[in-house]
Amino acid sequence: MAKEMIRQGGRSARIQAEVHATVNRLLETHDRSAITVPMIADQAGVTPSTIYRRWGDLAQLLADVALARMRPIAEPEDTGSMTGDLNVFIQQYVEEMSSKVGREMLADIIGSHAEQASQRCCGFTYQHLETLNNRALARGEAGFDVNRVVDGVVAPVMFHILFGDRDLSAEYCSSLIQRAL
């Protein structure tokens, strides 16, 4: 099924914003297994076919809402040093992604089977790390290989978040950063 292109502004943007707001409200008050497309449509004031046409199914809609919530709204904190920036970034990443809400957003993105959603989510992390690397280089620091930090820090952290098999202490995360650098 072809997806309708969402235009910036206008009626499409208003509908998307209302549907997203409705989903977020419902997620605060209902178990996600109880949320349905007709429920969302009714509360958002649209028809279920509007949701199906734009998002395909509930999983795609939940992934889109999760991506919107994960989208960076600010640059990572600047501590004055590359290692400090990376440590703060990874600690905040762990805190956000390992929270109940973070795990649910990850489940929505992974569960949607939408490669585009996973790639965009991954892109947010790369964007932050590239910002940290560029900031380090601008300060005259050596910088770091973004892919190496993803492979050596983000990947094991995400593994442990997804499978909940390890405490992700600040010391553990710092040791991953030191090895990656």
C-alpha positions in Angstrom: 0.0 0.0 0.0 1.4 3.4 -1.0 1.8 5.8 1.9 0.5 9.4 1.5 3.3 12.0 1.6 2.8 14.2 4.6 3.1 17.9 3.7 4.7 20.3 6.1 2.0 22.6 7.5 -1.6 22.7 6.6 -4.3 20.0 7.3 -1.9 17.0 7.1 0.4 18.5 9.7 -2.5 19.3 12.0 -3.9 15.7 11.6 -0.4 14.2 12.3 0.1 16.4 15.3 -3.4 15.5 16.8 -2.9 11.8 16.2 0.5 11.9 17.8 -0.9 13.9 20.8 -3.7 11.4 21.1 -1.4 8.4 21.1 0.8 10.1 23.7 -2.2 10.8 25.9 -3.4 7.2 25.6 0.0 5.8 26.4 -0.1 7.7 29.6 -3.5 6.3 30.7 -3.8 2.9 29.0 -1.8 -0.3 28.7 -0.4 -0.2 25.1 -2.0 -3.6 24.4 -5.4 -2.0 25.0 -4.8 0.8 22.5 -6.4 0.4 19.1 -6.6 2.3 15.8 -10.3 3.0 16.2 -9.7 4.3 19.8 -7.0 6.6 18.5 -9.1 7.8 15.6 -12.1 8.5 17.7 -10.2 10.6 20.2 -8.2 12.4 17.5 -11.3 13.2 15.6 -10.3 11.4 12.4 -11.4 8.2 10.7 -9.6 4.9 11.2 -9.0 4.9 7.4 -7.0 8.1 7.8 -4.7 6.4 10.2 -4.3 3.3 8.1 -3.7 5.4 4.9 -1.0 7.5 6.6 0.7 4.9 8.9 -0.4 1.5 7.5 -1.0 -0.1 10.9 -0.9 0.5 14.6 2.8 -0.7 14.9 3.9 1.9 12.3 2.0 4.6 14.0 3.5 3.8 17.4 7.0 3.7 15.8 6.4 7.1 14.3 5.3 8.5 17.6 8.3 7.0 19.3 10.6 8.5 16.7 9.1 11.9 17.2 9.7 11.6 21.0 13.3 10.4 20.4 14.1 13.2 17.9 16.9 15.4 19.4 15.6 18.8 20.6 19.0 20.1 21.7 22.7 19.4 21.2 24.4 17.1 23.7 25.8 18.8 26.8 29.1 20.5 26.5 31.4 19.7 29.5 34.5 21.2 28.0 36.2 17.9 27.1 35.6 15.1 24.7 35.7 12.4 27.3 33.5 14.4 29.6 31.0 15.0 26.7 31.0 11.3 25.8 30.5 10.2 29.5 27.6 12.6 30.0 26.0 11.7 26.7 26.2 7.9 27.3 24.9 8.3 30.9 21.9 10.3 29.6 21.4 7.8 26.8 21.4 4.9 29.3 19.0 6.7 31.6 16.5 7.6 28.8 16.7 4.3 26.9 16.6 2.0 29.9 13.6 3.8 31.4 10.1 2.2 31.0 9.2 4.8 28.4 12.5 4.4 26.6 12.1 0.6 26.4 8.6 1.0 25.2 9.7 3.4 22.4 12.5 1.0 21.4 10.0 -1.9 21.3 7.7 0.2 19.2 10.4 1.0 16.7 11.8 -2.5 16.6 8.3 -4.0 16.5 7.2 -2.0 13.6 9.5 -3.9 11.2 10.1 -0.6 9.5 13.7 -0.4 8.4 13.2 3.4 7.9 12.2 3.9 11.5 15.2 1.9 12.8 17.5 3.8 10.6 16.2 7.2 11.7 16.5 6.2 15.3 20.0 5.1 14.7 20.7 8.3 12.8 19.8 10.4 15.9 22.6 8.7 17.9 25.1 9.2 15.0 24.0 12.8 14.8 24.8 13.4 18.5 28.1 11.6 18.3 29.1 13.6 15.2 28.3 16.7 17.1 30.5 15.6 20.0 33.3 14.7 17.7 33.1 18.0 15.8 33.1 19.9 19.1 36.2 18.0 20.3 38.0 18.8 17.0 37.0 22.5 17.3 38.6 22.5 20.8 41.8 21.1 19.4 41.3 17.6 20.8 42.1 14.5 18.8 38.4 13.6 18.2 37.2 10.0 17.8 36.0 7.6 15.3 32.2 7.7 15.5 31.7 4.2 14.2 34.1 2.9 16.7 32.2 4.5 19.5 28.9 3.1 18.1 30.5 -0.4 18.0 32.3 -0.2 21.3 30.0 1.8 23.4 26.5 2.3 22.0 26.1 -1.3 20.7 26.9 -3.0 24.0 24.9 -0.5 26.0 21.9 -1.1 23.7 22.3 -4.9 24.0 22.2 -4.7 27.8 19.2 -2.3 27.7 17.3 -4.6 25.4 18.1 -7.8 27.3 18.3 -6.3 30.9 21.2 -8.6 31.8 23.6 -6.1 33.3 23.7 -3.0 35.5 24.8 -0.2 33.3 26.7 1.8 35.9 28.6 4.9 35.2 31.9 3.0 35.7 30.9 0.3 33.2 30.0 2.9 30.6 33.1 4.9 31.2 35.2 1.8 30.7 33.6 1.2 27.4 34.4 4.8 26.3 38.0 4.4 27.4 38.4 1.2 25.4 36.7 2.8 22.3 39.0 5.8 22.4 
